[in-house]
Amino acid sequence: MNTVTDTFGSLVFDNRVMKASLSAKVYQSLKKTIDEGASLDLSVANAVATAMKDWAVKNGATHFTHWFQPLTGITAEKHDSFISPAPDGRVIMEFSGKELIKGEPDASSFPSGGIRATFEARGYTAWDPTSYAFIKEKTLCIPTAFCSYGGEALDKKTPLLRSMEALNKQALRILRLFGDTETKRVTTSVGPEQEYFLVDREMYNKRKDLIFTGRTLFGAKPPKGQEMEDHYFGVIKPRVAAFMQDLNEELWKLGILAKTEHNEVAPAQHELAPIYSTTNIATDHNQLTMEIMQKVALKHGLVCLLHEKPFAGVNGSGKHNNWSMATDTGANLLSPGETPYENAKFLLFLCAVIKAVDDYQDLLRLSVATAGNDHRLGANEAPPAVVSIFLGEELTGILEAIESGKPYGGAKKTTITLGVDALPKFPRDTTDRNRTSPFAFTGNKFEFRMLGSSNSISCANIMLNAAVAESLKVYADRLEGAENFEKTLNSMIKKTIKDHKRILFNGNGYDDSWIAEAERRGLCNYKTTVDCMPHLADEKNVKMLTEQGVFTEKEIHSRVEIMLENYCKTVTIEANTMVDMVKRQILPAIVEYVKEVSKEANGKLAFAPAASTVYERKVVEKLSSCAEGILARTEELEGLIAGLKGYSDIEAEGCEIRDHLLPKMEELRAIADEAETLTSGKCWPFPTYGDLLFGVK
Ligand code: ADP
Ligand code: MG
């Protein structure tokens, strides 16, 4: 007993459990809803609810919750117990189809970006039967979408489901044109690789910056950082190994396919990758994974940091969104085929992605924008803020040959005519990898590498699905009306390559020369959240997103507002934390040490009047001048923070933060870090970078 195969998914109301606990009729009807999006009637919901409750109670649950993903970026839940009074004064455990389908949390404190005035505070949650219910801490969690009473989405799941639907619809049109009558549904699959740091819990508790903001706002560079690169794939330390084992077990119980784990480049940094699944489920699972990582870490006396940049000067954490499109019959549409016809189809889907990424670079960029991720992108440790696609030499060569009509191939050069010749086979080659590309083709999937470690993967996939659906729509419109299918297909593929080849780049994305080149090519380079977020509401983006049915215009505007608000609040909290740490910890520590050194020097002189006190004097002088500099910057920072209250326009406030607040925080930090190097370790009020990065054994 208790082997992985026994416990895997033991806390999930999955297909296996459904099949065993529902009548054949109810099961069929629910399957139809899950697989094909058919609507569900109340009698079926009632039967499912009862089975779900019985299963949950048997597995120790006492409560249920509609589990949802508001725009805060984390998940929310409100627990209700199953108990219901019975006539004899006792209680029974009850759960109805109505309770399963719809919930009404008081939603007034969730961000809505002006969509919902507080007097109409109630939103509602609606069951998402395509993601399995699960048990977490004695509570049956029902994945749900979260909307306002007017039907506007207030969460990250609703638009994700809509984007998957949009892509399904357009991809099916294309498949039918290729004579595929079997495929019922096209879904996108995602495997998100998750990076994180682990630090000792006791040390964490001594750092207000980590507690309040998730990142260190102060900290001098330790003598050793990541320069030896000896941590990457290094031996996993016992405490970390114990954490990982425990984490895997918890994730497996929830049916999460945690598969690989290893140390990352930075000390104390690690990565976890699951086996890919349908985007919707992968998103739910990634949210759960982040939550459970943090919980399990605490049990091991550790804290899991999911911030994009917990430590300055040390690589930050990202998340790689591996993405592909597949049919319900099991075909990966991004996999090059065996026959010429399959290859033409592959090339069309590939071109749809190329066109989508070029046309909607801005949307992809802003889908990963947060105050935290601003520290990573373009800082030579993660892809630049410029979106581009890596295809590898071989595929690029093929596309170039198609565009120019010139022969392709090594010794035996052939002219590629789509629908006639099979493409040369290109291997899924792991050596042909480009780790600096924001959007890389890796044989049968794309890896979008700009996501930050704490991002919900929802946003990136919403934009990706919507943009690709749009390309496919353009293609399908043209092909459906075409007189000569093959000819039209050929010319469309050629045109796409010609029009969008500027987005293709196989070189080093970290190189400054690429940024200059990208500018010449006319690619967007939005360095910060404030630079890119307003473009969500650009006319072309509103047009595409509303036509694809992914967002309403109102939702788009509300999201710009919410994301900018989030940026402003995040940085303001950081600035306030700095002020607090300076006044209550850093300056008092400097004073203490200066006092100690001065006292020591005086004592020395009293004892030996001719002794040298050059060292003591220098330390006191340097530290006093640091303290003065720290004080001045802190006062300036306080002035800037106070000034933010005067802004009513959130974009203007964001610009002020980007242009003045953040640079001032940098200045303050630089002097405080210098002071740290001059002060005795005993007097310094919180653990150093060295302690935090190398403290877990
Ligand atoms: P890497 O070399 O980047 O580690 P892997 O094959 O191990 O490549 O995959 C990394 C991630 O990509 C894993 O989460 C994996 O499940 C996922 N993945 C693999 N194939 C696909 C696919 N067709 N669609 C989406 N994700 C995929
Ligand atoms: Mg990878």
PDB file of N, CA and C and ligand atoms in Angstrom, residues 189-193 260 271 273-277 320 322-325 332 428 430 433 435 442 444-447, ligand 1:
ATOM      1  N   SER A 189      -2.400  22.514 -24.913  1.00  0.00           N
ATOM      2  CA  SER A 189      -1.781  21.849 -23.756  1.00  0.00           C
ATOM      3  C   SER A 189      -0.659  22.712 -23.229  1.00  0.00           C
ATOM      4  N   VAL A 190      -0.464  22.649 -21.922  1.00  0.00           N
ATOM      5  CA  VAL A 190       0.604  23.441 -21.319  1.00  0.00           C
ATOM      6  C   VAL A 190       1.341  22.641 -20.258  1.00  0.00           C
ATOM      7  N   GLY A 191       2.650  22.777 -20.276  1.00  0.00           N
ATOM      8  CA  GLY A 191       3.484  22.243 -19.196  1.00  0.00           C
ATOM      9  C   GLY A 191       4.304  23.395 -18.646  1.00  0.00           C
ATOM     10  N   PRO A 192       3.943  23.921 -17.477  1.00  0.00           N
ATOM     11  CA  PRO A 192       4.690  25.073 -16.944  1.00  0.00           C
ATOM     12  C   PRO A 192       5.832  24.637 -16.031  1.00  0.00           C
ATOM     13  N   GLU A 193       7.041  25.065 -16.363  1.00  0.00           N
ATOM     14  CA  GLU A 193       8.194  24.781 -15.503  1.00  0.00           C
ATOM     15  C   GLU A 193       8.287  25.911 -14.487  1.00  0.00           C
ATOM     16  N   THR A 260       9.769  16.457 -12.853  1.00  0.00           N
ATOM     17  CA  THR A 260      11.203  16.657 -12.678  1.00  0.00           C
ATOM     18  C   THR A 260      11.471  17.788 -11.710  1.00  0.00           C
ATOM     19  N   GLU A 271      13.799  24.138  -9.411  1.00  0.00           N
ATOM     20  CA  GLU A 271      12.738  24.123 -10.422  1.00  0.00           C
ATOM     21  C   GLU A 271      11.919  22.860 -10.328  1.00  0.00           C
ATOM     22  N   ALA A 273       8.954  20.759 -12.665  1.00  0.00           N
ATOM     23  CA  ALA A 273       8.174  20.704 -13.904  1.00  0.00           C
ATOM     24  C   ALA A 273       7.192  19.550 -13.850  1.00  0.00           C
ATOM     25  N   PRO A 274       5.944  19.832 -14.203  1.00  0.00           N
ATOM     26  CA  PRO A 274       4.949  18.764 -14.281  1.00  0.00           C
ATOM     27  C   PRO A 274       4.891  18.214 -15.700  1.00  0.00           C
ATOM     28  N   ILE A 275       4.205  17.096 -15.868  1.00  0.00           N
ATOM     29  CA  ILE A 275       3.914  16.629 -17.226  1.00  0.00           C
ATOM     30  C   ILE A 275       2.749  17.479 -17.728  1.00  0.00           C
ATOM     31  N   TYR A 276       2.807  17.849 -18.985  1.00  0.00           N
ATOM     32  CA  TYR A 276       1.814  18.796 -19.496  1.00  0.00           C
ATOM     33  C   TYR A 276       0.394  18.250 -19.486  1.00  0.00           C
ATOM     34  N   SER A 277      -0.575  19.168 -19.421  1.00  0.00           N
ATOM     35  CA  SER A 277      -1.981  18.784 -19.515  1.00  0.00           C
ATOM     36  C   SER A 277      -2.760  19.905 -20.208  1.00  0.00           C
ATOM     37  N   HIS A 320       8.422  28.719 -17.408  1.00  0.00           N
ATOM     38  CA  HIS A 320       8.398  28.463 -18.847  1.00  0.00           C
ATOM     39  C   HIS A 320       7.092  27.801 -19.216  1.00  0.00           C
ATOM     40  N   ASN A 322       5.329  25.868 -21.704  1.00  0.00           N
ATOM     41  CA  ASN A 322       5.425  25.003 -22.887  1.00  0.00           C
ATOM     42  C   ASN A 322       4.018  24.790 -23.424  1.00  0.00           C
ATOM     43  N   TRP A 323       3.828  25.108 -24.684  1.00  0.00           N
ATOM     44  CA  TRP A 323       2.467  25.204 -25.232  1.00  0.00           C
ATOM     45  C   TRP A 323       2.352  24.491 -26.572  1.00  0.00           C
ATOM     46  N   SER A 324       1.273  23.747 -26.745  1.00  0.00           N
ATOM     47  CA  SER A 324       1.022  23.136 -28.049  1.00  0.00           C
ATOM     48  C   SER A 324      -0.477  23.007 -28.262  1.00  0.00           C
ATOM     49  N   MET A 325      -0.836  22.611 -29.480  1.00  0.00           N
ATOM     50  CA  MET A 325      -2.257  22.403 -29.792  1.00  0.00           C
ATOM     51  C   MET A 325      -2.430  20.945 -30.176  1.00  0.00           C
ATOM     52  N   ASN A 332      -0.756  16.007 -32.277  1.00  0.00           N
ATOM     53  CA  ASN A 332      -0.178  17.303 -31.928  1.00  0.00           C
ATOM     54  C   ASN A 332      -0.039  18.123 -33.205  1.00  0.00           C
ATOM     55  N   ARG A 428      13.943  16.418 -32.980  1.00  0.00           N
ATOM     56  CA  ARG A 428      13.710  17.218 -31.764  1.00  0.00           C
ATOM     57  C   ARG A 428      15.037  17.265 -31.050  1.00  0.00           C
ATOM     58  N   THR A 430      17.993  18.382 -28.806  1.00  0.00           N
ATOM     59  CA  THR A 430      18.196  19.160 -27.589  1.00  0.00           C
ATOM     60  C   THR A 430      19.432  20.056 -27.667  1.00  0.00           C
ATOM     61  N   ARG A 433      19.215  24.304 -28.920  1.00  0.00           N
ATOM     62  CA  ARG A 433      18.375  25.027 -27.971  1.00  0.00           C
ATOM     63  C   ARG A 433      18.903  26.436 -27.823  1.00  0.00           C
ATOM     64  N   ARG A 435      18.446  29.280 -25.116  1.00  0.00           N
ATOM     65  CA  ARG A 435      17.869  29.614 -23.818  1.00  0.00           C
ATOM     66  C   ARG A 435      17.587  31.113 -23.664  1.00  0.00           C
ATOM     67  N   THR A 442      10.462  24.097 -29.804  1.00  0.00           N
ATOM     68  CA  THR A 442      11.304  23.014 -29.300  1.00  0.00           C
ATOM     69  C   THR A 442      10.822  21.665 -29.840  1.00  0.00           C
ATOM     70  N   ASN A 444       8.102  20.171 -31.042  1.00  0.00           N
ATOM     71  CA  ASN A 444       6.669  19.929 -31.256  1.00  0.00           C
ATOM     72  C   ASN A 444       5.824  20.809 -30.346  1.00  0.00           C
ATOM     73  N   LYS A 445       6.460  21.853 -29.814  1.00  0.00           N
ATOM     74  CA  LYS A 445       5.764  22.781 -28.918  1.00  0.00           C
ATOM     75  C   LYS A 445       6.538  24.087 -28.904  1.00  0.00           C
ATOM     76  N   PHE A 446       5.896  25.118 -28.423  1.00  0.00           N
ATOM     77  CA  PHE A 446       6.602  26.371 -28.207  1.00  0.00           C
ATOM     78  C   PHE A 446       6.811  26.579 -26.717  1.00  0.00           C
ATOM     79  N   GLU A 447       7.935  27.168 -26.383  1.00  0.00           N
ATOM     80  CA  GLU A 447       8.216  27.444 -24.985  1.00  0.00           C
ATOM     81  C   GLU A 447       8.248  28.956 -24.814  1.00  0.00           C
TER      82      GLU A 447
HETATM   83  P1  ADP B   1      12.940  20.574 -21.596  1.00  0.00           P
HETATM   84  O1  ADP B   1      14.068  20.110 -22.417  1.00  0.00           O
HETATM   85  O2  ADP B   1      12.595  22.018 -21.827  1.00  0.00           O
HETATM   86  O3  ADP B   1      13.044  20.187 -20.158  1.00  0.00           O
HETATM   87  P2  ADP B   1      10.733  18.678 -21.726  1.00  0.00           P
HETATM   88  O4  ADP B   1      10.354  17.786 -22.836  1.00  0.00           O
HETATM   89  O5  ADP B   1      11.241  18.034 -20.499  1.00  0.00           O
HETATM   90  O6  ADP B   1      11.704  19.772 -22.273  1.00  0.00           O
HETATM   91  O7  ADP B   1       9.475  19.513 -21.362  1.00  0.00           O
HETATM   92  C1  ADP B   1       9.410  20.573 -20.507  1.00  0.00           C
HETATM   93  C2  ADP B   1       7.951  20.781 -20.229  1.00  0.00           C
HETATM   94  O8  ADP B   1       7.224  20.815 -21.454  1.00  0.00           O
HETATM   95  C3  ADP B   1       7.321  19.681 -19.391  1.00  0.00           C
HETATM   96  O9  ADP B   1       6.422  20.263 -18.487  1.00  0.00           O
HETATM   97  C4  ADP B   1       6.611  18.877 -20.439  1.00  0.00           C
HETATM   98  O10 ADP B   1       5.524  18.124 -19.914  1.00  0.00           O
HETATM   99  C5  ADP B   1       6.132  19.956 -21.374  1.00  0.00           C
HETATM  100  N1  ADP B   1       5.736  19.453 -22.693  1.00  0.00           N
HETATM  101  C6  ADP B   1       6.275  18.435 -23.388  1.00  0.00           C
HETATM  102  N2  ADP B   1       5.595  18.248 -24.527  1.00  0.00           N
HETATM  103  C7  ADP B   1       4.596  19.169 -24.566  1.00  0.00           C
HETATM  104  C8  ADP B   1       3.553  19.485 -25.469  1.00  0.00           C
HETATM  105  N3  ADP B   1       3.356  18.808 -26.598  1.00  0.00           N
HETATM  106  N4  ADP B   1       2.738  20.495 -25.151  1.00  0.00           N
HETATM  107  C9  ADP B   1       2.904  21.199 -24.028  1.00  0.00           C
HETATM  108  N5  ADP B   1       3.858  20.947 -23.143  1.00  0.00           N
HETATM  109  C10 ADP B   1       4.700  19.948 -23.396  1.00  0.00           C
END
